[in-house]
Each structure stands twice: as structure tokens, then as C-alpha cells.
Short mmCIF file of C-alpha atoms in Angstrom, two decimals:
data_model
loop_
_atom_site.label_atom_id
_atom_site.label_comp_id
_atom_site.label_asym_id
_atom_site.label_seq_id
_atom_site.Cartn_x
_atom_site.Cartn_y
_atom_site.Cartn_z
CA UNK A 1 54.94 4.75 14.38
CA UNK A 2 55.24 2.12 17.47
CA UNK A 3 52.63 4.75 19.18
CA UNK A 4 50.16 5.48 16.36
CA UNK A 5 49.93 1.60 16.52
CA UNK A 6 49.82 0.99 20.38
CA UNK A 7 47.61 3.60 21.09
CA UNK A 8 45.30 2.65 18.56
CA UNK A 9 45.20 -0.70 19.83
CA UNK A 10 44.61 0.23 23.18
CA UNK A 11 41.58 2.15 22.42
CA UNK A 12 40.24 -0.14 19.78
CA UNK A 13 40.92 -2.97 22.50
CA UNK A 14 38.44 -0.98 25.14
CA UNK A 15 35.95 0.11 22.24
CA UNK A 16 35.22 -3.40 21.44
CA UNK A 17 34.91 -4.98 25.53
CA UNK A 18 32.50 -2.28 26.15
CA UNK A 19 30.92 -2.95 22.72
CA UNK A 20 30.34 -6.53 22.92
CA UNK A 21 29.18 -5.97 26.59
CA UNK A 22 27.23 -3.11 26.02
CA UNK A 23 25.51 -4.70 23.14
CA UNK A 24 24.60 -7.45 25.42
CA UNK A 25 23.51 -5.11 28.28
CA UNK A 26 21.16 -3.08 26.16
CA UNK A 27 17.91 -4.29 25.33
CA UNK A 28 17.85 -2.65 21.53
CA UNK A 29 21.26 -5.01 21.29
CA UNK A 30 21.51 -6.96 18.18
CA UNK A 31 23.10 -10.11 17.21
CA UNK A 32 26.58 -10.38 15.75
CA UNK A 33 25.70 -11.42 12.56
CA UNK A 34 22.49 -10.60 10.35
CA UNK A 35 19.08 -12.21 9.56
CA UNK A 36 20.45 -13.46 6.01
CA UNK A 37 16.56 -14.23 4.93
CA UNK A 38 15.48 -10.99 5.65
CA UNK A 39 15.75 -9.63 2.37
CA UNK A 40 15.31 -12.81 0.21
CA UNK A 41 12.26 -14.26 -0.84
CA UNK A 42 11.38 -17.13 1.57
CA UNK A 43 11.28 -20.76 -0.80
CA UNK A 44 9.56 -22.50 2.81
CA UNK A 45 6.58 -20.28 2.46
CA UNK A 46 5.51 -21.60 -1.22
CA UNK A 47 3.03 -24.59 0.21
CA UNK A 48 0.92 -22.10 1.64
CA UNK A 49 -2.46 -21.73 -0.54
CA UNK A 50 -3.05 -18.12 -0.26
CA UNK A 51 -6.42 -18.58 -2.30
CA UNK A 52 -7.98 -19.94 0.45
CA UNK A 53 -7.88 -17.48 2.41
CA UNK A 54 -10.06 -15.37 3.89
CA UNK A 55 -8.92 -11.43 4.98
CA UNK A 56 -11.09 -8.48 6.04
CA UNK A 57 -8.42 -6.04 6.85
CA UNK A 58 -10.57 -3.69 9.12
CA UNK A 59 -12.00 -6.36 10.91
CA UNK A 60 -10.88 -5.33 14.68
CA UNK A 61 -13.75 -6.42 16.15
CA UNK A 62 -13.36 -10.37 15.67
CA UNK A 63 -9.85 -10.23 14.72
CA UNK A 64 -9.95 -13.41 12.99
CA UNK A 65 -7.21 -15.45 11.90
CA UNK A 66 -7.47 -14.84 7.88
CA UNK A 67 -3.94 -16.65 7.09
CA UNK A 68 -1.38 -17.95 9.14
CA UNK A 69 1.49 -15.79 8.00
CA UNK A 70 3.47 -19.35 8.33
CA UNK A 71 6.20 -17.22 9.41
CA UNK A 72 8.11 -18.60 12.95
CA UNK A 73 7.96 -16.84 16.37
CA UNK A 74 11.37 -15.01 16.57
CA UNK A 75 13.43 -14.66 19.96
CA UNK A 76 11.76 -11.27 20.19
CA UNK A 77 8.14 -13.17 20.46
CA UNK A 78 6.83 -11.49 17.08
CA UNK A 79 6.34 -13.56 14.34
CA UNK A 80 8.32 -13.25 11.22
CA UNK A 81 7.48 -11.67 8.52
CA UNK A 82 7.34 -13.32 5.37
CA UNK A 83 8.82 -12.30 2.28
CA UNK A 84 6.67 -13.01 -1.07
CA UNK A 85 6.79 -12.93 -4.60
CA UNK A 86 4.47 -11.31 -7.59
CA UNK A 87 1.82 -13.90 -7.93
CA UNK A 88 1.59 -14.51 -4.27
CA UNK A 89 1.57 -10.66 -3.74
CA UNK A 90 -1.58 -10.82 -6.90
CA UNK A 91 -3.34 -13.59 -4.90
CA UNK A 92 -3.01 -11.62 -1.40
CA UNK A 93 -4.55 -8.64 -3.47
CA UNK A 94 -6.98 -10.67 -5.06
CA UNK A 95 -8.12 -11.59 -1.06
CA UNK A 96 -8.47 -7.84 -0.30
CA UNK A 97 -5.03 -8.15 2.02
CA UNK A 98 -4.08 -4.69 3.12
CA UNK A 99 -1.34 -3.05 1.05
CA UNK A 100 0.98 -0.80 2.74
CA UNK A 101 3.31 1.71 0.40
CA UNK A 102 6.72 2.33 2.80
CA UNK A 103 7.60 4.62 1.03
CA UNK A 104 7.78 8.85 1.18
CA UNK A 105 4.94 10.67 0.67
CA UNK A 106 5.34 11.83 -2.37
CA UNK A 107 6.45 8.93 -4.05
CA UNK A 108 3.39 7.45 -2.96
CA UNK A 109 1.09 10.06 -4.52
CA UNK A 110 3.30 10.08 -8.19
CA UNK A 111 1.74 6.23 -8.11
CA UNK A 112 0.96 3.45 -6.00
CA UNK A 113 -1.19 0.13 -6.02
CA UNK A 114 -4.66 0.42 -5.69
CA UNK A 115 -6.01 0.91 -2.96
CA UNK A 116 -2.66 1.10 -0.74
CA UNK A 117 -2.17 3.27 2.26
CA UNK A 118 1.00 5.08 2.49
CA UNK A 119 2.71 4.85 5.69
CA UNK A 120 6.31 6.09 5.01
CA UNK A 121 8.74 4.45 7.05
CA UNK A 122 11.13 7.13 8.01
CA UNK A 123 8.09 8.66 9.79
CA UNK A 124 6.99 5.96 11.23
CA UNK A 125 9.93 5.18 13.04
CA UNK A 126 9.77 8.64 14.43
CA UNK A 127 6.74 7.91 16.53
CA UNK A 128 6.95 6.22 19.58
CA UNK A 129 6.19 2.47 19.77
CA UNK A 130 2.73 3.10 21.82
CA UNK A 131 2.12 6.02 18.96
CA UNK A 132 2.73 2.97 16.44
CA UNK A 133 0.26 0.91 18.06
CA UNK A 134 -2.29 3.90 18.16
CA UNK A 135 -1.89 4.69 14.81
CA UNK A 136 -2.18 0.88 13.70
CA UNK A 137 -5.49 0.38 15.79
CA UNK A 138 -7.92 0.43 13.11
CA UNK A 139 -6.51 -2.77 11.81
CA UNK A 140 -6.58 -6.38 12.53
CA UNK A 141 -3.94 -7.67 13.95
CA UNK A 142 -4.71 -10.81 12.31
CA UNK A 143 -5.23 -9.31 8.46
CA UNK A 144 -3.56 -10.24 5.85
CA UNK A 145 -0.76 -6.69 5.28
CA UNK A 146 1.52 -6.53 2.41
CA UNK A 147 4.15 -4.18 2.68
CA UNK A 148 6.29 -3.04 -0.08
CA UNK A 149 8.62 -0.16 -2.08
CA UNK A 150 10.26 0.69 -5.54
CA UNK A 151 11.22 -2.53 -5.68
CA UNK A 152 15.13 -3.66 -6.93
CA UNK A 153 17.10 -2.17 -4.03
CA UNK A 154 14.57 -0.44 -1.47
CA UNK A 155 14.13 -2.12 1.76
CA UNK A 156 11.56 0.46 3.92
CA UNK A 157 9.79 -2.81 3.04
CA UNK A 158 10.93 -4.82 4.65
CA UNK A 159 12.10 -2.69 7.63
CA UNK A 160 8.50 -1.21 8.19
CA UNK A 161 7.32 -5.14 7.77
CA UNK A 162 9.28 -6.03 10.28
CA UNK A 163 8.35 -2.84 12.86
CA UNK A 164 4.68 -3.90 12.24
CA UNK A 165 5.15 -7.65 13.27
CA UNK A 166 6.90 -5.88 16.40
CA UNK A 167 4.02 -3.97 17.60
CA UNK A 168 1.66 -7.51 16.95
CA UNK A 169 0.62 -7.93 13.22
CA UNK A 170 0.57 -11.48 12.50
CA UNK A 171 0.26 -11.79 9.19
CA UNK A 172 2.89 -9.46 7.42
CA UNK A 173 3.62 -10.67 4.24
CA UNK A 174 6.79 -8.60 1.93
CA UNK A 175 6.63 -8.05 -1.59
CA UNK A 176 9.75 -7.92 -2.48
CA UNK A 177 9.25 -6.88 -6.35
CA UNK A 178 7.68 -3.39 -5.24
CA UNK A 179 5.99 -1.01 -7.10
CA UNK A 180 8.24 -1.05 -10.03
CA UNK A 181 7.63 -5.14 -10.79
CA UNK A 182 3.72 -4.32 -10.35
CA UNK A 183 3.18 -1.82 -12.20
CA UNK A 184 5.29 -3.07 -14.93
CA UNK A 185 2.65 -6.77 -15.10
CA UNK A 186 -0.11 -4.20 -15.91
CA UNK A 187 -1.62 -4.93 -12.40
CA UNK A 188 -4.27 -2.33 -10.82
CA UNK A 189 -2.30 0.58 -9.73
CA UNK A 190 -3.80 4.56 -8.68
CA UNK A 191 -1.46 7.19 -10.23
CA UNK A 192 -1.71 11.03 -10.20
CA UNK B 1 74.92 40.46 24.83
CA UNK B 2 73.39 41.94 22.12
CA UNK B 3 73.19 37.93 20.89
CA UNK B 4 72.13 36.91 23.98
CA UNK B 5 68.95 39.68 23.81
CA UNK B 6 67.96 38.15 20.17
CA UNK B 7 68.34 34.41 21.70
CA UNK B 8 66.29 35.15 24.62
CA UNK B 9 63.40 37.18 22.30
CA UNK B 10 63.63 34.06 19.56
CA UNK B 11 62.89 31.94 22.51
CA UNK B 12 60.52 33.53 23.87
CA UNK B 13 58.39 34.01 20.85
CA UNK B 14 58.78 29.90 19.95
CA UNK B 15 57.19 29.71 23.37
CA UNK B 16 54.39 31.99 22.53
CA UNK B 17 53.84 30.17 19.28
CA UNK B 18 53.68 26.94 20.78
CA UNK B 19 51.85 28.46 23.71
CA UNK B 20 48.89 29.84 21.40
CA UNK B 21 49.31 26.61 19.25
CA UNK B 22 48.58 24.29 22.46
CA UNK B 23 45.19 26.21 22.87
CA UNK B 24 44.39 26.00 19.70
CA UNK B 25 44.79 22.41 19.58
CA UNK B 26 43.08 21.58 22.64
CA UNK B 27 40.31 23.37 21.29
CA UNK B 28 39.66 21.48 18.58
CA UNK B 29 40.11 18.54 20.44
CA UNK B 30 37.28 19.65 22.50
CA UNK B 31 35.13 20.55 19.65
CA UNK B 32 35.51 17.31 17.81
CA UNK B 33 35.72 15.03 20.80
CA UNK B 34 32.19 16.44 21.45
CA UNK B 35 30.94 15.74 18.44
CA UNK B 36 32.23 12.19 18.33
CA UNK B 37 30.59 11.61 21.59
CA UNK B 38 27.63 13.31 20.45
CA UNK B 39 27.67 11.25 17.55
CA UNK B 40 27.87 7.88 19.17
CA UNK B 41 24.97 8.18 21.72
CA UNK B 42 22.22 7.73 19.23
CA UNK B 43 23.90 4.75 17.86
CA UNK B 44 25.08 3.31 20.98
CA UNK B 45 21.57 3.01 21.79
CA UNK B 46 19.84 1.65 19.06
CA UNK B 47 22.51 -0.12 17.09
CA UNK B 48 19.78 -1.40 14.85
CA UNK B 49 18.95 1.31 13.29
CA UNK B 50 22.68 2.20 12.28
CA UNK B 51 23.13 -1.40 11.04
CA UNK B 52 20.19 -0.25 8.63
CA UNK B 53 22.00 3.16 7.88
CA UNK B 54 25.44 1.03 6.99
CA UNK B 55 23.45 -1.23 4.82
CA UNK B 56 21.71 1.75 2.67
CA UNK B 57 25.27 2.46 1.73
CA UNK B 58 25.71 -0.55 0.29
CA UNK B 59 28.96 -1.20 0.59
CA UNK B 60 28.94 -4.23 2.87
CA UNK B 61 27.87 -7.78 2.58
CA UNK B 62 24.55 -7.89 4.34
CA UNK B 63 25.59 -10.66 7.14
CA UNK B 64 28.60 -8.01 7.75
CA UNK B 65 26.73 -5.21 8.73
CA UNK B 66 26.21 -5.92 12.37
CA UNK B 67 29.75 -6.02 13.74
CA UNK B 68 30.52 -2.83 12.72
CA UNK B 69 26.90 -1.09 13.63
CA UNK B 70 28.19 -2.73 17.38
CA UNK B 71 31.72 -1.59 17.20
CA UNK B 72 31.99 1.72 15.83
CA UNK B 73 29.58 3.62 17.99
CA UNK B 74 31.82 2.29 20.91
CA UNK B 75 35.08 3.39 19.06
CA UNK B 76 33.58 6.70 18.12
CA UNK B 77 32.79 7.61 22.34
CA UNK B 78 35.86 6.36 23.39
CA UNK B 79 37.88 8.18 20.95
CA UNK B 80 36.24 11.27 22.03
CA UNK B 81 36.61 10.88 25.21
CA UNK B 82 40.41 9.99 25.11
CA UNK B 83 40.47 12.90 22.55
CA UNK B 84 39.28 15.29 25.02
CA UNK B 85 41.13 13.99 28.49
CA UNK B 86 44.05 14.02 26.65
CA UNK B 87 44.71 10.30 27.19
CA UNK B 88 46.19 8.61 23.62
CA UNK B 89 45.94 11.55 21.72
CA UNK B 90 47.82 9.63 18.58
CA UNK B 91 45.96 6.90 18.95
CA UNK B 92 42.18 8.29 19.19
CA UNK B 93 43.40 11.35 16.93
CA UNK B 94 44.40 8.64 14.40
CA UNK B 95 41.13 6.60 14.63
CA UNK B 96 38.87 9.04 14.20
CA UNK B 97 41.00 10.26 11.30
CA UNK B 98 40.84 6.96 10.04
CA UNK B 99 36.91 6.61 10.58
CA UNK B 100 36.28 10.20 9.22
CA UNK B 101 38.45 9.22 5.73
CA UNK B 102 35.70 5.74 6.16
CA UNK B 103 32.68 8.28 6.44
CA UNK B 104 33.75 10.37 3.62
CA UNK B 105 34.38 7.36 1.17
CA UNK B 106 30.83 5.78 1.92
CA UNK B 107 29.37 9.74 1.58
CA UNK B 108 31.03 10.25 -1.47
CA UNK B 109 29.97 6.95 -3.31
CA UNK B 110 26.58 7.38 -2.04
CA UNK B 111 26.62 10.88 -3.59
CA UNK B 112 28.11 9.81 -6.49
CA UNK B 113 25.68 7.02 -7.58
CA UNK B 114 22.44 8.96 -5.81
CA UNK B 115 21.54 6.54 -3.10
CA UNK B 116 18.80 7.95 -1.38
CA UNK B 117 19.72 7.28 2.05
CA UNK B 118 19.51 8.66 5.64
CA UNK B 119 23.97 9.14 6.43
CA UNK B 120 23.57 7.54 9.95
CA UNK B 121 26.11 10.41 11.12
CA UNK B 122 24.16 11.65 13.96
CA UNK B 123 19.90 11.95 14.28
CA UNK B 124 19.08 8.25 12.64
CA UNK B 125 15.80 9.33 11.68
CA UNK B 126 16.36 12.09 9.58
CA UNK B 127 13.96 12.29 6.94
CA UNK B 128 15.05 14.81 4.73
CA UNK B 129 18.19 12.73 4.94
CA UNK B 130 19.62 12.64 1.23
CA UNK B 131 19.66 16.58 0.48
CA UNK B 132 22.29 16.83 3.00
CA UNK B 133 25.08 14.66 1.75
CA UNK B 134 26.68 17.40 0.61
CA UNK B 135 26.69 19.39 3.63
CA UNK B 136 27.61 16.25 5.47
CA UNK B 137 30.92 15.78 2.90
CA UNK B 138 31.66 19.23 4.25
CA UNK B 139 31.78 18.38 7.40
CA UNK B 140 33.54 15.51 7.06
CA UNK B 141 36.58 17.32 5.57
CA UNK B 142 36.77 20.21 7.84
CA UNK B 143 37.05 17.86 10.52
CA UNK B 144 39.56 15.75 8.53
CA UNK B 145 41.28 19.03 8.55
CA UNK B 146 41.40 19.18 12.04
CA UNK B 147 42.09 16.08 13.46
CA UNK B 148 44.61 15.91 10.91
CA UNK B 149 45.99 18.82 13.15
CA UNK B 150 45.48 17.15 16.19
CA UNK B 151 47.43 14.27 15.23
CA UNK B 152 50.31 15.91 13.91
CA UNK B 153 50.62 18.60 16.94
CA UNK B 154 50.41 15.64 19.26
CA UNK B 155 52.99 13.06 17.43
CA UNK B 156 55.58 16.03 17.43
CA UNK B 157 54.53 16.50 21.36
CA UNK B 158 55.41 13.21 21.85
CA UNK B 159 58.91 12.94 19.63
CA UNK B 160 59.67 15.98 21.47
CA UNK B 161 59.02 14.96 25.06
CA UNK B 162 61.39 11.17 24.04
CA UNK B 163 63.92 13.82 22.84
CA UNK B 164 63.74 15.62 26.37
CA UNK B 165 63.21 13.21 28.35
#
């Protein structure tokens, strides 16, 4: 018993070290503890008036600034995405703000909202970051992008928000109700 | 004499057995000290990712998730590689027992309520990721199986070398 537990201990001891130095070494290394507003809805965002806002989502050209995502520069020098509600993700629609369906694609061909691409997150994350940015070039950088999923527990949301502020969308908004919440307000949706 | 003969041949086969059984063993430590190394790479190097693949199982507070995502990878290479050199057998056998039973719990509750989730047990971007819970459950025990093995074969190792020595 004595040597189940000291030999445990001794490697557990060695896992760790190399862990917590490792994790600082490498430059994917994360922090000890979470992001806890990454998957909440963001009550410092509210005072932003999202009807005044101007978007043209293909606009490369110009890349104008259609909404200051209000979000803060992280550490990683992106800026945050920012996660929104129903009538702020209606008002972003209403502004022609490009919706972006995370999820697989068939879920996204069952139903989606209107005029949404699909870019389904597992994928994505198989490309390479320049393949990301290649794939992303038709867009402005500066456009207004909602990203969303089902809705309730789904977060390819959130996660593909967040991989698109890395490769230098600035105005990445979250809608954290999803599909689900959207269609079920009657809002405009495209179904098979 | 005729004692002596049946002695000798007893002993001799106990040898055998434990002779074969020692390959054996070491075999299976090789196979799943590989795989734990395997295993760990992927996660070593993007522990992001398998933060996200802990939290799709849902059974961890969100702020939570990171320490582990950091930690386990770690544990799961130097297990192996202890496993494998032969260095704390007990005490890497026993981990990775102990992280395998972990696995099997978080594959079997995922099953069981039909998270659609992406197990985080080797590739992290698997997309066809859910279909294979199953086959990853299987897994899980036949390994269970044999580190179970391991363990055993190398606790009795041990009481017997104290005994002799």
C-alpha cells in the first residue's frame, strides 16, 4: 500500500513540474484558470447602440470600422469577442451583420437563419491558421459577424468566435441563444 | 529421489510460468505505455483544445477545466514512460488505472445522456467524433483489463523481492 502511494506521488510530483513548466514554455499554453465570461452574456456591452451602426460585410476593399465590437484587446492582441443576446442579435441582423452557423453541415442545411453561412467549427479548426485566414479573405475584418449554434448548451459558438477574433476579425459578436431561441421568436430563418 | 525429480520439475515449470508471464507483462506494458505517450502528445501541445474536449463532457465547473487540461497530458507521458522503462511500475500502473476508470466514467455519462462531443482521447479534431464512443468504451476496458494486470504482476514482484531480499 506504502508503494502504490509513494510511487504515485513521485510520478504525479514530476507530471505536474514539467506541466506547469511546460505550460509556460509552450506558446499554445493556457492560463490556470478559465475565461469565466466566455460563455455568459456580457452585461458591459448593453450601452452600445447597435442601431447605429453601419455594416457591409463584404466590404474588403475599405474595411471600414462598422461597430466597435466594444470588446477589450486580450493578452493575445485580438480583441474579445462579445457575447450578445436576442434583440441585440435581431438588431445586428437588422444591420445586415454577417451570420455565421458553427455548426455541422448538416445541421446547418435541416435549418438555419437567413442568410447564414455555415462554417462548421470542427472543420475549421482542421485547417491551418494561414488556411483560416485564406478562407476568411472575402470578408471585412472590420464587419459586423455573429456567430452562433443550437443554442442551450452548444459552444462551437463561441469557440469558432473566438478562432475568428484570432486570425483579426474585430467585430465578433456571440449569440448565445442560437438557432433554437431564433427560430422559436418567429425570426427569418431558411429551412430545407 | 524420486521426490527430489518431482520438486525439481514443479520448480522448474513455476519458473517457466513466471518466465512466459514476465513477457507477457512487459508486453503490455509496452503496448499501453505507447499509447499513453501517444495519447499525450496532441494534448501536450495544444492544451486548449483538450480544455474544450473536458468541458463538452460537462462534468466540471467551467473555471476548473484548465488545471486538469495542463496536468493530465503530463501525467499521461510520464506514466508511459515509467510504464515502459520499468521505473514505478505500481505507481504509473496505478495512475493510469486510475485515469482510464476517469475516462470511462466521463465516456459512459456522455454516452448515456447523448452528448455530442469529440472524446479528447487522442486526434482532438475528430469530426466524426460522437459515433465512436462506443468503440472508445471498448477500449477503455480492455486496457483497464490490462493495466489491471500490470499492476497486480508488478505489486506481487515487489512483495516478493521484500520477501527475498
Amino acid at each position: 500500500m506504502k508503494a502504490i502511494l509513494k510511487e504515485s506521488l513521485i510520478v504525479i510530483i514530476i507530471a505536474i513540474i514539467f506541466a506547469f513548466f511546460g505550460n509556460i514554455l509552450n506558446p499554445k499554453g493556457i492560463s490556470l484558470f478559465p475565461d469565466e465570461t466566455r460563455y455568459k452574456i456580457d452585461s458591459t456591452n448593453n450601452n452600445i447602440d447597435y442601431s447605429k451602426v453601419w455594416n457591409d460585410p463584404y466590404d474588403t476593399v475599405n474595411n471600414k470600422v462598422a461597430v466597435l465590437s466594444g470588446g477589450e484587446m486580450t493578452k493575445e492582441g485580438y480583441i474579445k469577442p462579445q457575447n450578445i443576446n436576442l434583440t441585440q442579435a435581431k438588431t445586428l441582423f437588422d444591420i445586415n451583420g454577417l451570420f455565421i452557423d458553427g455548426r455541422k453541415k448538416e445541421e446547418f442545411e435541416k435549418g438555419h437563419i437567413k442568410g447564414a453561412i455555415n462554417i462548421p467549427y470542427e472543420e475549421f479548426m482542421k485547417l491551418t491558421v494561414d488556411q483560416r485566414k485564406e478562407m476568411m479573405r472575402k470578408y471585412n475584418k472590420n464587419g459586423v459577424i455573429v456567430c452562433y449554434c443550437d443554442g442551450g448548451g452548444c459552444d462551437v459558438s463561441v469557440d469558432l468566435g473566438y478562432e475568428l477574433a484570432k486570425i483579426g476579425f474585430n467585430s465578433v459578436n456571440i449569440y448565445l441563444g442560437g438557432y433554437s431561441e431564433w427560430k422559436s421568436k418567429g425570426y427569418p430563418v431558411e429551412e430545407k | 529421489m524420486l521426490q527430489e525429480n518431482i520438486n525439481n520439475e514443479n520448480n522448474k515449470t513455476l519458473k517457466t510460468k513466471i518466465f512466459r508471464y514476465k513477457y507477457f507483462i512487459f508486453i503490455l506494458r509496452l503496448i499501453i505505455g505507447v499509447i499513453f505517450i501517444y495519447a499525450s502528445f496532441g494534448k501536450i501541445i495544444a492544451p486548449n483544445d483538450f480544455a474544450i474536449a473536458i468541458k463538452n463532457y460537462d462534468m466540471l465547473p467551467y473555471s476548473l477545466i484548465n488545471i486538469p487540461a495542463i496536468i493530465i497530458p503530463y501525467l499521461e507521458f510520464f506514466a508511459g514512460i515509467f510504464l515502459i522503462f520499468g521505473k514505478f511500475k505500481i505507481g504509473s500502473s496505478f495512475l493510469i488505472g486510475l485515469m482510464l476508470i476517469f475516462f470511462l466514467i466521463g465516456l459512459i455519462q456522455a454516452y448515456a445522456r447523448g452528448l455530442d462531443i469529440n472524446c479528447g482521447c487522442f486526434s482532438l479534431d475528430n469530426p466524426n467524433s460522437s459515433s465512436d464512443i462506443l468503440l472508445r468504451i471498448f477500449e477503455d476496458i480492455l486496457m483497464l483489463i490490462a493495466i489491471i494486470l500490470i499492476f497486480l504482476y508488478s505489486y506481487k514482484e515487489k512483495l516478493l523481492a521484500q520477501k527475498n531480499g
